Coordinates of C-alpha atoms and ligand atoms in Angstrom, one line a residue:
X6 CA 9.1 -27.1 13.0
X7 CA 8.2 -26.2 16.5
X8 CA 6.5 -23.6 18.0
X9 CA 6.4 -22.9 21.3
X10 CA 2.3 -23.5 22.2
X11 CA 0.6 -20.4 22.1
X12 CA -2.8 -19.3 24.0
X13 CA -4.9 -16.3 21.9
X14 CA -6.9 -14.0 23.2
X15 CA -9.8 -13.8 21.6
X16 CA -12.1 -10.4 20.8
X17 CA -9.4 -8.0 21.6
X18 CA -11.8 -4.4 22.2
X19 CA -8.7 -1.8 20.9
X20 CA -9.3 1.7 21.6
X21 CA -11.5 3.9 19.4
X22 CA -9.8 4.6 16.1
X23 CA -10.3 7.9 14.8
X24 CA -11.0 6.8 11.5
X25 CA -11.6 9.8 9.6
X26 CA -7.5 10.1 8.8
X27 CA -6.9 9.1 5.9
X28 CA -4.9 5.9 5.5
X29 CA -1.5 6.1 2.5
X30 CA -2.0 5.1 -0.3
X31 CA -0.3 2.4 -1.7
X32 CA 0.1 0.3 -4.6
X33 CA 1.3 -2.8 -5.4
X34 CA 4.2 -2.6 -8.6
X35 CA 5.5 -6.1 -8.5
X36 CA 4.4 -9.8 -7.2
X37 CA 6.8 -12.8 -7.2
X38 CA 6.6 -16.4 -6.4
X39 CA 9.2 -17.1 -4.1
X40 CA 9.9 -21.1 -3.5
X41 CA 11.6 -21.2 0.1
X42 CA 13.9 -23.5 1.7
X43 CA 11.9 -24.4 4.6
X44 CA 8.0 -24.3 3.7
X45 CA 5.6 -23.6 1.7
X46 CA 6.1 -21.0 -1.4
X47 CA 5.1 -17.1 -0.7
X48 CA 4.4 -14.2 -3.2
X49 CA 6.2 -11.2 -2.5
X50 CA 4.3 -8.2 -3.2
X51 CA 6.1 -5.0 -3.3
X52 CA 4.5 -1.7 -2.7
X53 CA 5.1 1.6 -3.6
X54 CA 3.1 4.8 -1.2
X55 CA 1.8 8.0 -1.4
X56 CA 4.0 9.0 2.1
X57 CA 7.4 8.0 1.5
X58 CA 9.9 6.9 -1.2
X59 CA 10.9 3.1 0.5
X60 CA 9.8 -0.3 -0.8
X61 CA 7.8 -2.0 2.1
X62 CA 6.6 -5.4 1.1
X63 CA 4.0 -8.3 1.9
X64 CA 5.3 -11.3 2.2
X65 CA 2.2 -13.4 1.2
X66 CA 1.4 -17.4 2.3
X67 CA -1.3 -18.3 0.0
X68 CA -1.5 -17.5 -3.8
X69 CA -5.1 -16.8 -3.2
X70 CA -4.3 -13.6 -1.5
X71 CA -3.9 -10.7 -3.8
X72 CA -3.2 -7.2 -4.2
X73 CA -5.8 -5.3 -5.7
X74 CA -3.9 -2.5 -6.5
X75 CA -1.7 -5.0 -8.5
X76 CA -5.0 -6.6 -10.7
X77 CA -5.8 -2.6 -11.6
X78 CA -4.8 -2.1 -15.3
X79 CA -1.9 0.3 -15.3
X80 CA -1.9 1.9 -18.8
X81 CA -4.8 1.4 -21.2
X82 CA -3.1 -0.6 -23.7
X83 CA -1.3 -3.3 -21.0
X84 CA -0.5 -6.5 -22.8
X85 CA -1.2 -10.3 -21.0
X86 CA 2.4 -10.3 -20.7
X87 CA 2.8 -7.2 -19.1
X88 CA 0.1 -8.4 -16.5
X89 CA 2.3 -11.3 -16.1
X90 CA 5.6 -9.7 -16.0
X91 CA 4.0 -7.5 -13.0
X92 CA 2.7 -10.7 -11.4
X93 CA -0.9 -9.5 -11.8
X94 CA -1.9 -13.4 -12.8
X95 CA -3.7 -15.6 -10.7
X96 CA -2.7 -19.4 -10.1
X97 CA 1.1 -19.8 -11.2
X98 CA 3.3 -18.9 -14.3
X99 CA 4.8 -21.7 -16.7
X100 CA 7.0 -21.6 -19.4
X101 CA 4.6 -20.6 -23.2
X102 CA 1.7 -19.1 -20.9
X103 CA 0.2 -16.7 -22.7
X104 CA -2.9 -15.3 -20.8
X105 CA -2.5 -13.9 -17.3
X106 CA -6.4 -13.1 -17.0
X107 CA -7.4 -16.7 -16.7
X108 CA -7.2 -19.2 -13.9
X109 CA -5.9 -22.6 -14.9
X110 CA -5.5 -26.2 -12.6
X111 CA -2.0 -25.8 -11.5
X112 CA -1.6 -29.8 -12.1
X113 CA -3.5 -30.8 -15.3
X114 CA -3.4 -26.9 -16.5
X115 CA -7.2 -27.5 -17.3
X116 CA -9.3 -23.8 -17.5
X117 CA -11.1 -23.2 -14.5
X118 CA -11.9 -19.8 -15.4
X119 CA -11.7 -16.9 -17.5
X120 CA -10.8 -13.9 -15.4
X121 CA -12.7 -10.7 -15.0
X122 CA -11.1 -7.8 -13.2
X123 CA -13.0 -4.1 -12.2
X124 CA -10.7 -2.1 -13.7
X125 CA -11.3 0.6 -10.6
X126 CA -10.8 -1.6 -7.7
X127 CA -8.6 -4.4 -9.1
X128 CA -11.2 -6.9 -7.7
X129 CA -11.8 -9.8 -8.9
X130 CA -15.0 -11.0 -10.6
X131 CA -16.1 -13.9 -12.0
X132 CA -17.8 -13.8 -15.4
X133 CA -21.4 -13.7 -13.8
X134 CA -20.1 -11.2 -11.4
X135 CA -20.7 -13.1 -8.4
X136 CA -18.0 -13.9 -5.8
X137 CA -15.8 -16.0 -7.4
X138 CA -13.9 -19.4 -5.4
X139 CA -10.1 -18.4 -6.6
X140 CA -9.8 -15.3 -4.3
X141 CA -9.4 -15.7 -0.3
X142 CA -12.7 -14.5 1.4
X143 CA -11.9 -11.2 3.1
X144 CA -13.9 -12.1 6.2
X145 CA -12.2 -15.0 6.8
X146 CA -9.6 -13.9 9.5
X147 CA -6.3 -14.2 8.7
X148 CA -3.2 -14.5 10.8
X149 CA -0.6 -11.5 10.4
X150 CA 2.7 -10.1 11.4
X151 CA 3.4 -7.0 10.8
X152 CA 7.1 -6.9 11.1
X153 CA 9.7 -3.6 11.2
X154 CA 13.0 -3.9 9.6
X155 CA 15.5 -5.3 11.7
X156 CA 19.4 -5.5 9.7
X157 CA 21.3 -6.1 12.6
X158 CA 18.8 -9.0 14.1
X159 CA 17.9 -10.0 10.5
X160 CA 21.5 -9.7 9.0
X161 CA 23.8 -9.2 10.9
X162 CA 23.4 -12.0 13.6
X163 CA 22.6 -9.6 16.8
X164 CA 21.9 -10.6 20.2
X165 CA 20.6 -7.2 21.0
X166 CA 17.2 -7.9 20.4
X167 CA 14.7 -10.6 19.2
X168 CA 13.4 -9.7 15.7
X169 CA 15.4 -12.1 13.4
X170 CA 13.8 -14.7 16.0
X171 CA 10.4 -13.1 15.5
X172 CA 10.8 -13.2 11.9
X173 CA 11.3 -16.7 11.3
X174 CA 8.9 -17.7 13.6
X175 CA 6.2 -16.0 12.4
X176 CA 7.1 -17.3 9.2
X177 CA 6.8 -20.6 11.1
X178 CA 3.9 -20.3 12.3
X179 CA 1.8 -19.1 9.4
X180 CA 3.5 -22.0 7.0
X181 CA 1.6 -24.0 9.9
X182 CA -1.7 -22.3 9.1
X183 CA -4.1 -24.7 7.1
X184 CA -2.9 -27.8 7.5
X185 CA 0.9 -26.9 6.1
X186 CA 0.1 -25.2 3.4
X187 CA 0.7 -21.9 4.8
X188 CA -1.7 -19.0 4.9
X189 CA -1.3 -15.6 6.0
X190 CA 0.7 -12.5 5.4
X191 CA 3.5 -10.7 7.1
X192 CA 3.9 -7.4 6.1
X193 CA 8.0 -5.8 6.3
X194 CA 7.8 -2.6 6.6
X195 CA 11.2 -0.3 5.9
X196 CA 11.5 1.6 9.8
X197 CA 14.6 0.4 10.8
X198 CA 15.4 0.9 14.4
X199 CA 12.0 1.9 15.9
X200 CA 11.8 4.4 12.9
X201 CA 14.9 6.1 13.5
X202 CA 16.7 4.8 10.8
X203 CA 20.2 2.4 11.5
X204 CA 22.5 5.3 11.7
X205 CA 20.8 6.8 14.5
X206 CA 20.3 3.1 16.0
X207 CA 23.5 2.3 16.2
X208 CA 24.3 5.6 18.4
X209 CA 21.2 4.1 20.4
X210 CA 23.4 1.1 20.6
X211 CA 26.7 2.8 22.0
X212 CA 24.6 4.8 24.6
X213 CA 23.0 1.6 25.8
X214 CA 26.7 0.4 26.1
X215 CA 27.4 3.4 27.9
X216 CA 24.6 2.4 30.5
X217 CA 20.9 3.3 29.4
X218 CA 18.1 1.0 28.4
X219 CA 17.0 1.3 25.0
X220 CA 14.0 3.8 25.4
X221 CA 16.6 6.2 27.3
X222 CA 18.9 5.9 24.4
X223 CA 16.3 7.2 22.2
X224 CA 15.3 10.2 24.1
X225 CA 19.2 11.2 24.7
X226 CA 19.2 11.4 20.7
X227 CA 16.3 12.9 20.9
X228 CA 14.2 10.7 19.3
X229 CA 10.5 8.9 20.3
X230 CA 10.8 5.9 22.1
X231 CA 9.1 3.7 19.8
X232 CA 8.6 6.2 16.2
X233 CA 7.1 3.7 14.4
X234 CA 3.9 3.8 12.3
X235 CA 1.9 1.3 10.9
X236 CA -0.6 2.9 9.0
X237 CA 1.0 2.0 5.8
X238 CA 0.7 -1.7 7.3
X239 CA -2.8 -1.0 7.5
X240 CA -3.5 0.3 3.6
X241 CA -1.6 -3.2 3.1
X242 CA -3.9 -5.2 4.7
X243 CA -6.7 -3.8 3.1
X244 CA -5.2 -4.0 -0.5
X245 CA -4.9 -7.0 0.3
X246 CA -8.1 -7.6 0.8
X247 CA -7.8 -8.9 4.5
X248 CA -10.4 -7.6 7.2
X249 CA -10.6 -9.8 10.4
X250 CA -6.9 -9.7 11.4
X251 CA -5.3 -12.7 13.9
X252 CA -1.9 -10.6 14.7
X253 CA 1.2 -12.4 15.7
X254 CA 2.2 -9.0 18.6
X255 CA 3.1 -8.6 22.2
X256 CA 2.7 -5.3 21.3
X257 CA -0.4 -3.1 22.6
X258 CA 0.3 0.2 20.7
X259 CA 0.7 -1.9 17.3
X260 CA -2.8 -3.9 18.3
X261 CA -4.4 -0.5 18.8
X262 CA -3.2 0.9 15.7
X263 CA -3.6 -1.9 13.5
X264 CA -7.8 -1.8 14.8
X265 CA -8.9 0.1 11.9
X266 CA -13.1 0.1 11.6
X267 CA -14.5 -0.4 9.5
X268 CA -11.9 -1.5 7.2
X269 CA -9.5 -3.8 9.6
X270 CA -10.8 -5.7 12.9
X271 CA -8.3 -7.4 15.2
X272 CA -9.8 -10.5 16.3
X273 CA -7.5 -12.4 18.1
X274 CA -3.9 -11.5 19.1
X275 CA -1.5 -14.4 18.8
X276 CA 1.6 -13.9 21.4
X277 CA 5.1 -14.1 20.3
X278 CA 6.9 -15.7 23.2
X279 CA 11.0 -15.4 23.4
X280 CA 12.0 -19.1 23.0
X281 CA 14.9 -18.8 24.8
X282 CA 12.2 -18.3 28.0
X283 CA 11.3 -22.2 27.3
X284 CA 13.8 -23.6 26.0
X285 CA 17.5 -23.0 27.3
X286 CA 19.4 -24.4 24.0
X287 CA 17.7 -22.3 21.6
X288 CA 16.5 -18.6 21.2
X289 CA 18.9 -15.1 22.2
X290 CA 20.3 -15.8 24.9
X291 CA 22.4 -12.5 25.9
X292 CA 22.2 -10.1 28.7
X293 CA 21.6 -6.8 26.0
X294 CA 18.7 -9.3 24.7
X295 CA 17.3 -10.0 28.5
X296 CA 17.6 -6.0 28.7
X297 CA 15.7 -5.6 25.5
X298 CA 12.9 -7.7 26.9
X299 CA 13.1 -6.3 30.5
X300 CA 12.6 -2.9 28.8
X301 CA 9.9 -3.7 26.7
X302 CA 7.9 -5.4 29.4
X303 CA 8.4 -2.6 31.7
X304 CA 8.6 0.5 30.0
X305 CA 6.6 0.1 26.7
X306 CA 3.6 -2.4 28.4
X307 CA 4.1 -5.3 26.0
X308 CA 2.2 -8.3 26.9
X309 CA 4.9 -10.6 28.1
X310 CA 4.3 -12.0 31.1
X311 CA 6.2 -14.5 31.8
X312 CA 10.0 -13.6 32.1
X313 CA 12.1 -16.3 33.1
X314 CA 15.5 -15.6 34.5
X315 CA 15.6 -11.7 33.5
X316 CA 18.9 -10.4 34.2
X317 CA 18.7 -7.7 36.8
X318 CA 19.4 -4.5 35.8
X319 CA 22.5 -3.2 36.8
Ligands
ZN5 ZN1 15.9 -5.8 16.2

């Protein structure tokens, strides 16, 4: 896979978060192992919230990183194979498994360990209750995207905008992680269109046809430029036991937001440049894509800083 070369910034000071609000609530109700077509396997965690009715997700490189909402016993009398059926197991599933609270050699299906959970926090504990080794070490930071819903650049094939691009590239990039075996997270949340919703964004679309840049078509509907919130990214993170973040962004609002002390530390932003700015044959190449960009740069302060061939507005 390539990836265009990349240069972090290290120790990124965010603005004071005001953390006496009260992050959402959320809790994990299902975890899959997905096999992909292109790189490693992921675990799909769905979550349910405390804020609104849709089904965001964490798309999870790694089966060492776990909900811990998920782990927490959700009636008294919860069988092995309801743990399982939830995906509250640890290592991977096979066909006659019978115990989801134990952690067996994926190859010679030796025990490793029989599994202890806190029934309050869903954490993990080893039978001594020290830290156990099967469970990603929170400090350890952990390279994230924290993506927004995108059907039409996702789905649909648009050249509006970049995110199906920025999708699969993040994906890229964390499979990358660790030698190839993938490690990190990116959460999906469910705000389509900067959080308008895809009704609404396709008016956006019209009006931008019609001649405005896509944070004027949002304020003629009467809409935020940018309505998007990612404090339910946030409670994410932290159920998933994640601290020291390494965030795949260009954006500044979402690096301010996603600094969270004491529970979630940005330590390194990660840029996402357009790779239609270094290479010509791949990447969106469109002039409602360069306008995206141009927009983004300009109006919204996104840390791109190199635009190559930017179409003039008109
Ligand atoms: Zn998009």
């Amino acid at each position: 896979m390539t990836i265009t070369p990349i240069k972090p910034e290290n120790h990124i000071n965010a603005a004071t978060t005001d953390t006496n609000n009260k992050l959402p609530i959320v809790d994990c109700v299902a975890r899959a192992r997905i096999p992909t077509t292109n790189g490693p396997e992921i675990f799909l965690h769905l979550y349910k919230n405390n804020q609104d009715d849709k089904e965001h997700l964490a798309i999870v490189f790694g089966e060492d990183i776990r909900s811990r909402s998920l782990f927490k016993r959700k009636t008294p009398d919860e069988s092995q194979k309801d743990r399982m059926i939830r995906g509250a197991y640890c290592g991977k599933l096979y066909p006659g498994r019978n115990i989801a609270d134990e952690y067996r050699d994926p190859k010679t299906n030796e025990l490793l360990e029989k599994l202890y959970f806190d029934k309050e926090s869903g954490e993990l504990l080893s039978p001594s209750n020290t830290t156990n080794t099967t469970t990603w070490d929170s400090q350890n930071p952990t390279v994230v995207r924290i993506h927004s819903e995108c059907y039409t650049g996702e789905t649909a094939w648009s050249a509006r905008c970049d995110c199906g691009e920025q999708f699969d590239r993040a994906g890229e990039y964390i499979t990358n992680v660790n030698g190839g075996n993938g490690h990190g997270v990116i959460v999906y949340l469910r705000q389509e269109g900067r959080g308008i919703g895809l009704s609404e964004k396709l008016k956006a679309y019209n009006l931008q046809d019609l001649g405005a840049d896509t944070v004027q078509a949002n304020l003629l509907l009467k809409h935020p430029a940018d309505a998007r919130d990612f404090s339910i990214g946030i409670s994410i993170l932290v159920d998933l036991g994640i601290h020291n973040v390494k965030l795949l962004t260009n954006n500044p609002d979402k690096i301010n937001q996603v600094e969270y002390p004491p529970l979630l530390h940005v330590v390194q932003r990660i840029p996402m440049i357009p790779l239609s700015w270094t290479n010509s044959e791949k990447g969106v190449h469109s002039k409602e894509v360069d306008g995206y960009l141009r927009t983004k740069i300009v109006k919204m302060g996104h840390l791109l800083n190199e635009p190559i061939k930017l179409h003039e507005p008109k």
